[in-house]
CSV table of C-alpha atoms and ligand atoms in Angstrom, one decimal:
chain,number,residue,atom,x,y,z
A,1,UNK,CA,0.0,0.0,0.0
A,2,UNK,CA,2.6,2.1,0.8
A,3,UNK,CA,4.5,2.5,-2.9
A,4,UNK,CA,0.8,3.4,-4.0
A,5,UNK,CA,0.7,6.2,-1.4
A,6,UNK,CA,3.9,7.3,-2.3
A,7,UNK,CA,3.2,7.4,-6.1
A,8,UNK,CA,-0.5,9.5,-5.1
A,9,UNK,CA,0.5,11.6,-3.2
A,10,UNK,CA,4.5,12.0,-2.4
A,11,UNK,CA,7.1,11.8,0.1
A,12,UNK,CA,6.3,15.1,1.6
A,13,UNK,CA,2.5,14.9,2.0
A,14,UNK,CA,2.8,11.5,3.6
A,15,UNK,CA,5.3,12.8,6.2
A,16,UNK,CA,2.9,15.6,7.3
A,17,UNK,CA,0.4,12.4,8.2
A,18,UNK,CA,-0.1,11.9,11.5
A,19,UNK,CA,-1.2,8.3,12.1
A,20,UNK,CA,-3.8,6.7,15.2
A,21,UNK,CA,-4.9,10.3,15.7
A,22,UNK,CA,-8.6,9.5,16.7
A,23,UNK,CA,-10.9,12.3,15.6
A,24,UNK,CA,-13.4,13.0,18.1
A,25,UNK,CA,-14.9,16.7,17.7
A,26,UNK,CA,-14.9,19.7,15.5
A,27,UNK,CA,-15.9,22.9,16.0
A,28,UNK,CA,-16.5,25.0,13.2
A,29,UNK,CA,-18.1,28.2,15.1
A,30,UNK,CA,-15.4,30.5,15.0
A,31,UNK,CA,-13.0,31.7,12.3
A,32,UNK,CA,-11.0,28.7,12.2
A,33,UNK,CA,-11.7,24.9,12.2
A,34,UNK,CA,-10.7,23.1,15.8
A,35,UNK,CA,-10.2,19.6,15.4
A,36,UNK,CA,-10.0,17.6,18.8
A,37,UNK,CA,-8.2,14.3,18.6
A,38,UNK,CA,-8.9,11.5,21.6
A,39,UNK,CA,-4.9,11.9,22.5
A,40,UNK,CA,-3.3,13.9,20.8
A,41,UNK,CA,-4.9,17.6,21.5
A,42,UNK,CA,-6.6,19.8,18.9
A,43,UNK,CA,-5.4,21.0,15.5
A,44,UNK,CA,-6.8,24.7,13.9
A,45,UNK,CA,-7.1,25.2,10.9
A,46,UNK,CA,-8.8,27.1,8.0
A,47,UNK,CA,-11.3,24.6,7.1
A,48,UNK,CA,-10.8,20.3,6.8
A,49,UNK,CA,-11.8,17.7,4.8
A,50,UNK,CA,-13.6,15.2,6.2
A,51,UNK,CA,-13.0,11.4,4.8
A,52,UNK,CA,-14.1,9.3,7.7
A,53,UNK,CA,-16.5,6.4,6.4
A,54,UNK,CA,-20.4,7.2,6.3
A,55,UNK,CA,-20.9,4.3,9.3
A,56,UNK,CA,-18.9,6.4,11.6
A,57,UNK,CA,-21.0,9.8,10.6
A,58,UNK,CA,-24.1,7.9,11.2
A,59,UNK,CA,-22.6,6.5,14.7
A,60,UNK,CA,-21.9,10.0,15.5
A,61,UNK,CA,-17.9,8.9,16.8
A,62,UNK,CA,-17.5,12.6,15.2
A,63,UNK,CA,-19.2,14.7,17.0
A,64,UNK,CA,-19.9,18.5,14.9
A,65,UNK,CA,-20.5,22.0,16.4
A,66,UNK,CA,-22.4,23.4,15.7
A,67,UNK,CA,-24.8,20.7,14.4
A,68,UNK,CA,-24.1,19.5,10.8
A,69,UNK,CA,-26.8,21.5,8.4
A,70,UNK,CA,-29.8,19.7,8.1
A,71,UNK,CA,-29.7,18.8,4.6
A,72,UNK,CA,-25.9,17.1,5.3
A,73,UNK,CA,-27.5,15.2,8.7
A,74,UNK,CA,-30.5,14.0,6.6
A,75,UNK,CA,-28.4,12.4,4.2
A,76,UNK,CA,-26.4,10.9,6.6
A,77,UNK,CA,-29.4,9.4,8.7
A,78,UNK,CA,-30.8,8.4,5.4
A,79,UNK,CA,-28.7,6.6,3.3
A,80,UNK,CA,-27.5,3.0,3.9
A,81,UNK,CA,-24.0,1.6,5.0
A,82,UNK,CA,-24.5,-2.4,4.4
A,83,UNK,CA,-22.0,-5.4,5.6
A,84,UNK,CA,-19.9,-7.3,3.9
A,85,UNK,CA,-17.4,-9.6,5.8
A,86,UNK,CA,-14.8,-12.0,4.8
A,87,UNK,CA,-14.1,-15.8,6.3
A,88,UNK,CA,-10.6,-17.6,5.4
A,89,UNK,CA,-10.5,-21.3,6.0
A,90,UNK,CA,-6.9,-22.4,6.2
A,91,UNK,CA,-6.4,-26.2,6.0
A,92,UNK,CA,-2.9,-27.4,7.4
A,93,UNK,CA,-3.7,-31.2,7.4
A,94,UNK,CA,-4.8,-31.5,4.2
A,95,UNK,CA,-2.7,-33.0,1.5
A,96,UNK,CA,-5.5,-31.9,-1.3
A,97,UNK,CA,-8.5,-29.6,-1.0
A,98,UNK,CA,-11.6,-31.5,-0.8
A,99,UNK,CA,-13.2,-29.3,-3.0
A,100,UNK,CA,-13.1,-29.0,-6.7
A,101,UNK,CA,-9.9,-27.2,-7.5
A,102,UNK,CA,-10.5,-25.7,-11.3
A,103,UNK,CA,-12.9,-23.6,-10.1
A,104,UNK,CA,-11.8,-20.1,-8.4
A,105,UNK,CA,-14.9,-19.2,-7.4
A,106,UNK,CA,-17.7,-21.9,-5.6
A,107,UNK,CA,-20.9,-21.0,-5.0
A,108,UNK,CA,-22.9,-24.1,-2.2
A,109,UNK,CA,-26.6,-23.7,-2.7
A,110,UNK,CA,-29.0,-25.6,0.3
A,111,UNK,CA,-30.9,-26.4,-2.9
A,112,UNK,CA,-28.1,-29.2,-3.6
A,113,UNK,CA,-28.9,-31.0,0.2
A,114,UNK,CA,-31.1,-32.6,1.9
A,115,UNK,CA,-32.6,-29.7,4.1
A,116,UNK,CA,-35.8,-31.7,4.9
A,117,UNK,CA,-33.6,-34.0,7.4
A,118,UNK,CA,-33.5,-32.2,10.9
A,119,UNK,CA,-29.8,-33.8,11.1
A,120,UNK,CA,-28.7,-31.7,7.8
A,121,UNK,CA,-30.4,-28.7,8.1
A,122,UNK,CA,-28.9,-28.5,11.9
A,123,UNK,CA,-26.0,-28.0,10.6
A,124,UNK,CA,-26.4,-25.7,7.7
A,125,UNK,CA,-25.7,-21.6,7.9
A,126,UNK,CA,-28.8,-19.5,7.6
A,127,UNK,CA,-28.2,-18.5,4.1
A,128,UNK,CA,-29.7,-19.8,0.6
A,129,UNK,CA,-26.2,-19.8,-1.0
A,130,UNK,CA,-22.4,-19.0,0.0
A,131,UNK,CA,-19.7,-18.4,-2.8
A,132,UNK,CA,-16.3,-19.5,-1.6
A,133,UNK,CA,-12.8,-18.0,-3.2
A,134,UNK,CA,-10.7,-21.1,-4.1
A,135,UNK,CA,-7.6,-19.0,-2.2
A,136,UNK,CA,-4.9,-22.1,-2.1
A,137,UNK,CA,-3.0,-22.6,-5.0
A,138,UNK,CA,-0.5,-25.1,-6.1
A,139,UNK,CA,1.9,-26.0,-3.8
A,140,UNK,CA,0.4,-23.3,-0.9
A,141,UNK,CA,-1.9,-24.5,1.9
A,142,UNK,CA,-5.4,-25.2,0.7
A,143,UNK,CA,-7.8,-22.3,1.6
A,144,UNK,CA,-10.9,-21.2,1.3
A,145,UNK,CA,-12.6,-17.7,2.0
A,146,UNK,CA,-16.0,-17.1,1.8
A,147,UNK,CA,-18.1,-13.4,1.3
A,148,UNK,CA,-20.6,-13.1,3.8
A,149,UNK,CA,-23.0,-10.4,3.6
A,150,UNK,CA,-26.3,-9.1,5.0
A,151,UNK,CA,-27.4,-10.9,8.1
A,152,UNK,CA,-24.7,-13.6,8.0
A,153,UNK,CA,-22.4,-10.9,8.2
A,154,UNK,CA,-23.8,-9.9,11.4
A,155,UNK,CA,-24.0,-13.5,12.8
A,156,UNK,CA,-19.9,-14.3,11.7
A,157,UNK,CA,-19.5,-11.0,13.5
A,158,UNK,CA,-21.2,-12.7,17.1
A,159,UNK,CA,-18.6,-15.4,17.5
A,160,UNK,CA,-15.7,-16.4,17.7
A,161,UNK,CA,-12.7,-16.8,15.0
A,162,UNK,CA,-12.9,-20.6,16.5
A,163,UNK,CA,-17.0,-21.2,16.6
A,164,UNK,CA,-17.0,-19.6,13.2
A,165,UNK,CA,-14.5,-22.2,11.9
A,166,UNK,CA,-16.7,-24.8,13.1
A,167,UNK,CA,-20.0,-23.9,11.9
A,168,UNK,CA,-18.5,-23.6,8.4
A,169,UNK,CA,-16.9,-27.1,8.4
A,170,UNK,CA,-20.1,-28.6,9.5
A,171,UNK,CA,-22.1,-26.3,6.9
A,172,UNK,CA,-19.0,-28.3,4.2
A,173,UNK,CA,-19.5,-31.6,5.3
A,174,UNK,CA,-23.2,-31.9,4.1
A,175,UNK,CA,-21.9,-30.3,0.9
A,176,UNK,CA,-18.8,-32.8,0.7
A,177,UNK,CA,-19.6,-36.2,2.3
A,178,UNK,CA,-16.3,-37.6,1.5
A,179,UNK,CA,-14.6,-35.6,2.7
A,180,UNK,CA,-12.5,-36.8,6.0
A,181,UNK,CA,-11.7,-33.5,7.9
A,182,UNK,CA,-13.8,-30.3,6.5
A,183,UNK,CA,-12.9,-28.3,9.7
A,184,UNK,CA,-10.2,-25.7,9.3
A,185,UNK,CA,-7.0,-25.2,11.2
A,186,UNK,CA,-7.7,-21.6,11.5
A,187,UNK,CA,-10.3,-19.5,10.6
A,188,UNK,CA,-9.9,-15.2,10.1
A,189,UNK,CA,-13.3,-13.4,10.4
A,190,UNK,CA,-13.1,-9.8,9.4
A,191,UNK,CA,-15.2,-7.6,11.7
A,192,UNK,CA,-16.2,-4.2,10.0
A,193,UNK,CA,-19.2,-3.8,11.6
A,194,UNK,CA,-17.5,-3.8,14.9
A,195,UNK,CA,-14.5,-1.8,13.6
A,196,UNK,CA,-15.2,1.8,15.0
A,197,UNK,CA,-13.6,3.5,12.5
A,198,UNK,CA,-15.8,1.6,10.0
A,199,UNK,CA,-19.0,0.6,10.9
A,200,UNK,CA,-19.9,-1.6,8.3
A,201,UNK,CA,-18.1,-2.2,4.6
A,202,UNK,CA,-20.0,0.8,2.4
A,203,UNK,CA,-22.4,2.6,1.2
A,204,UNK,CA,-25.6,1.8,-0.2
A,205,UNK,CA,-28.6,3.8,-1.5
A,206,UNK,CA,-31.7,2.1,0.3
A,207,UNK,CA,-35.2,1.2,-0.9
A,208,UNK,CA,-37.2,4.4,-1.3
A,209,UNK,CA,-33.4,6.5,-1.3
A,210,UNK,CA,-32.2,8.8,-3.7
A,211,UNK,CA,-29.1,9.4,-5.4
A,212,UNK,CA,-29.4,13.3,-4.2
A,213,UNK,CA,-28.5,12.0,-0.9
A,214,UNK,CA,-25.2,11.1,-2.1
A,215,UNK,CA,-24.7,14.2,-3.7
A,216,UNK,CA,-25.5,16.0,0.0
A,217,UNK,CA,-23.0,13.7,1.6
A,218,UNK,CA,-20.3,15.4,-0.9
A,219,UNK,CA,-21.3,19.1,-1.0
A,220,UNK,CA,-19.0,21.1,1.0
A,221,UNK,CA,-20.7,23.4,3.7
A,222,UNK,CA,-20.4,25.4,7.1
A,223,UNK,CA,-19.9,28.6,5.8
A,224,UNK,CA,-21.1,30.9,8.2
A,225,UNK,CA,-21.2,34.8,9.2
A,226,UNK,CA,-17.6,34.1,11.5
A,227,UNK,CA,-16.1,33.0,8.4
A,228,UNK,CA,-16.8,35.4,5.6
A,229,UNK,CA,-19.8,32.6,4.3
A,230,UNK,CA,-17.1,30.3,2.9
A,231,UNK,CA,-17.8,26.5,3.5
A,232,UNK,CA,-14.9,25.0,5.9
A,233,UNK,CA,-16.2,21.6,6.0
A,234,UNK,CA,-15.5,19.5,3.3
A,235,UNK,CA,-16.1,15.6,1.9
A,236,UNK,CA,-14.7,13.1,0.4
A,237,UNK,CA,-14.4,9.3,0.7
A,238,UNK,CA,-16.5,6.2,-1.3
A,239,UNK,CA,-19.7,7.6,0.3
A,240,UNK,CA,-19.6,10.7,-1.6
A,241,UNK,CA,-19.4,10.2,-5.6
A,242,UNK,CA,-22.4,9.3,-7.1
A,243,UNK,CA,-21.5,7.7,-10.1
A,244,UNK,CA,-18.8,5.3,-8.4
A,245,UNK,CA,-19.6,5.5,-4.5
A,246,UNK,CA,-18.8,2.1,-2.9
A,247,UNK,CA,-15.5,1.5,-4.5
A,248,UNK,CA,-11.6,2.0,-4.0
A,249,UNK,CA,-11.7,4.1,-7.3
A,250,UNK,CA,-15.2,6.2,-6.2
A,251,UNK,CA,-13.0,7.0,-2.9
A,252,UNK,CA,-9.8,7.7,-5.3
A,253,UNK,CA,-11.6,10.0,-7.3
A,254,UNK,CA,-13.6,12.0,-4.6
A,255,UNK,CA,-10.6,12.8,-3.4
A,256,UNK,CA,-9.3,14.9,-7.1
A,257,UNK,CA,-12.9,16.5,-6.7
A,258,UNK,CA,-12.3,17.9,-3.0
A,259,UNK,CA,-9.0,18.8,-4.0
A,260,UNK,CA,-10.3,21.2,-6.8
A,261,UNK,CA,-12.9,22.4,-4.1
A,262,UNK,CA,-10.0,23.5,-1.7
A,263,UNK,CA,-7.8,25.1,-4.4
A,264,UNK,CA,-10.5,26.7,-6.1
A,265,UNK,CA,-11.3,28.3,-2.4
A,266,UNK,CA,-7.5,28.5,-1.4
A,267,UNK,CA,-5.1,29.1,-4.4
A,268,UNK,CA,-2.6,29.7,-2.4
A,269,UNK,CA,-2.3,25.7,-1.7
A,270,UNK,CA,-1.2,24.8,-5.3
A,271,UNK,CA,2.0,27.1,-4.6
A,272,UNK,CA,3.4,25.1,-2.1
A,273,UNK,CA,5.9,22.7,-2.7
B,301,FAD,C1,-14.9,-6.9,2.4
B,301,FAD,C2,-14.8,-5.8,1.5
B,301,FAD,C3,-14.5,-6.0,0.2
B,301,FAD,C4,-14.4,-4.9,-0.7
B,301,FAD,N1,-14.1,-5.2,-2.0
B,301,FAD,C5,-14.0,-4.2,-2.9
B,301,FAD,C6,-13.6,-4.4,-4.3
B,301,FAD,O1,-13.4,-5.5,-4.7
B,301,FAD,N2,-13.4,-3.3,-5.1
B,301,FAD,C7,-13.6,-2.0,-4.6
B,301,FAD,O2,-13.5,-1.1,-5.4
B,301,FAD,N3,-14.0,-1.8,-3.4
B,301,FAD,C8,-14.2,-2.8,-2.5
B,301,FAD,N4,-14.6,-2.6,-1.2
B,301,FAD,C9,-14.9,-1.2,-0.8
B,301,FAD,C10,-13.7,-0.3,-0.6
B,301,FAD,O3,-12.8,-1.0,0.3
B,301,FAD,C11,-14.2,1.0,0.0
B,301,FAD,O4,-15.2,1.6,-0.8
B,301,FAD,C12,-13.0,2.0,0.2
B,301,FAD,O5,-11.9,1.5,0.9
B,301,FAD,C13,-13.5,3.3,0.9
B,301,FAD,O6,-12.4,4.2,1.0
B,301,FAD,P1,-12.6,5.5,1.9
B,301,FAD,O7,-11.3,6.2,1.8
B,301,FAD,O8,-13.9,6.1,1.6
B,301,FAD,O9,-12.8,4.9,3.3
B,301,FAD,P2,-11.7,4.1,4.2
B,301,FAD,O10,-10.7,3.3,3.4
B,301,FAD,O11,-12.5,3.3,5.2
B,301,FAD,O12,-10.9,5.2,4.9
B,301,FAD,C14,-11.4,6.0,6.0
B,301,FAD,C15,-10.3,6.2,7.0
B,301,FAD,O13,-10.9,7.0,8.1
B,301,FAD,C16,-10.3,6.6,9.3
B,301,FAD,N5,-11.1,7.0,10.4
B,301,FAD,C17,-12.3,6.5,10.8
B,301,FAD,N6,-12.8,7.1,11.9
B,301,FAD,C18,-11.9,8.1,12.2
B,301,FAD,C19,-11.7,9.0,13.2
B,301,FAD,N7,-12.7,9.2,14.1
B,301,FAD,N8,-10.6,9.8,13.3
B,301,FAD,C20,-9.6,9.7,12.4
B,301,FAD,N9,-9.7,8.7,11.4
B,301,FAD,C21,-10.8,8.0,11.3
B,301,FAD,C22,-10.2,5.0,9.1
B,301,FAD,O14,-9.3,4.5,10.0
B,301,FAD,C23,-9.8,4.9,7.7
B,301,FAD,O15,-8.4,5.0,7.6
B,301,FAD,C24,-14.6,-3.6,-0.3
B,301,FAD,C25,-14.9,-3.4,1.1
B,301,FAD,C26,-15.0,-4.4,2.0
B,301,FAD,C27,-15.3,-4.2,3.4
């Protein structure tokens, strides 16, 4: 990640970044921005840009004085920030994957066993289909991960690395009876729903939503009579391009756009070296 930083952005910008600096206020009242940190004090300046992901605006981990405009908060309350979690299956004992290796991707429907028998569908996961990544190549371990969305997202999230391993080896072995040992070795559950500075994977546009929300989420604002009416709060991040939000290249992107924003309010920023 790092060599792709370097190449965005350069060595200089990336020095001036101040890592595990937990953002927990700003004040926009006055002439300048305050931005209060959890340990490390506050930082003023002449406005900010805001690129914390929509689940932590709609937890409220940032809090905003004074309130966010209506119009910004609406958005935020409105649109969705769904799950998306991911399960690796590592199997250290096995000599050969008990599942079929041409395929990369593998998608087990309960359509294909026996869910009538109490016994089977004990042992199932509460989902109509899972699609496994084949992850283990030749001569690696064999591996498996799975995409989990929606509510088993949320239920991978309530145990353990460990129970989770278990429930998805007993949800394999109805799918492959031969097999000897479907339970992995070790299992890695992401958690982004749990993550406090996620809050879930990204951003959705919910039944009865509207792309205008979207475009609310990116329009820069706080401008105020303290200063001169000229927004000091502004937006980027996956949440707030329209066309592309929910992806590394919507984030990428909303990033040029707040750029232009800030030069075309600051000019004096595109002289710096
Ligand atoms: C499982 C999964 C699979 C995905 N697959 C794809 C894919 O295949 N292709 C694709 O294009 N996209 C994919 N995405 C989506 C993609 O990862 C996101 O859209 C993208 O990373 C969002 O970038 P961002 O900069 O908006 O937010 P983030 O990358 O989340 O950056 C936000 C930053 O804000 C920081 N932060 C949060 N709170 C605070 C705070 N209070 N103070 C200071 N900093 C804070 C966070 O630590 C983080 O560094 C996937 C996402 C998930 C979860």
């Amino acid at each position: 990640m790092l060599p792709l930083l370097e190449f965005a952005a350069g060595d200089k910008v990336l020095a001036a970044v101040r890592l595990n600096h937990v953002v927990t206020h700003i004040d926009y009242a006055g002439q300048h921005v305050r931005v209060t940190t959890a340990e490390h004090g506050e930082f003023i300046a002449n406005a900010v840009l805001i690129t914390v992901p929509l689940g932590v605006l709609k937890a409220g981990s940032v809090q905003f004085h004074p309130a966010l405009p209506q119009r910004k908060q609406a958005a935020i309350d409105r649109m969705g920030f769904g799950l998306l979690n991911k399960v690796v299956l590592e199997y250290d004992q096995l000599d050969k994957p008990f599942w079929p290796e041409v395929q990369s991707f593998l998608t087990l429907r309960l359509d294909d066993v026996d869910k009538t028998k109490p016994e089977v569908a004990a042992d199932l996961l509460p989902r109509d289909s899972i699609t496994f990544m084949n992850c283990g190549r030749e001569g690696e371990r064999p591996a498996l991960m799975a995409h989990v969305h929606c509510s088993l997202a949320t239920f991978v999230e309530s145990h353990t690395d460990e129970q989770v391993g278990e429930l998805f080896g007993r949800h394999l072995a109805r799918f492959f009876p031969e097999a000897k040992d479907t339970k992995p070795t070790r299992t890695i559950v992401t958690r982004w729903l749990a993550d406090p500075f996620s809050r879930g994977s990204y951003s959705h546009i919910p039944v009865g939503g509207d792309v205008d929300d979207i475009k609310a989420l990116a329009e820069p604002c706080g401008e105020h009579a303290n200063n001169e009416h000229k927004p000091v709060l502004f937006w980027a991040g996956e949440h707030t391009l329209p066309e592309k939000h929910a992806h590394v290249h919507g984030a990428l992107e909303s990033g040029s756009v707040a750029a232009k924003q800030l030069l075309a309010q600051f000019p004096a920023l595109a002289k710096r070296p």
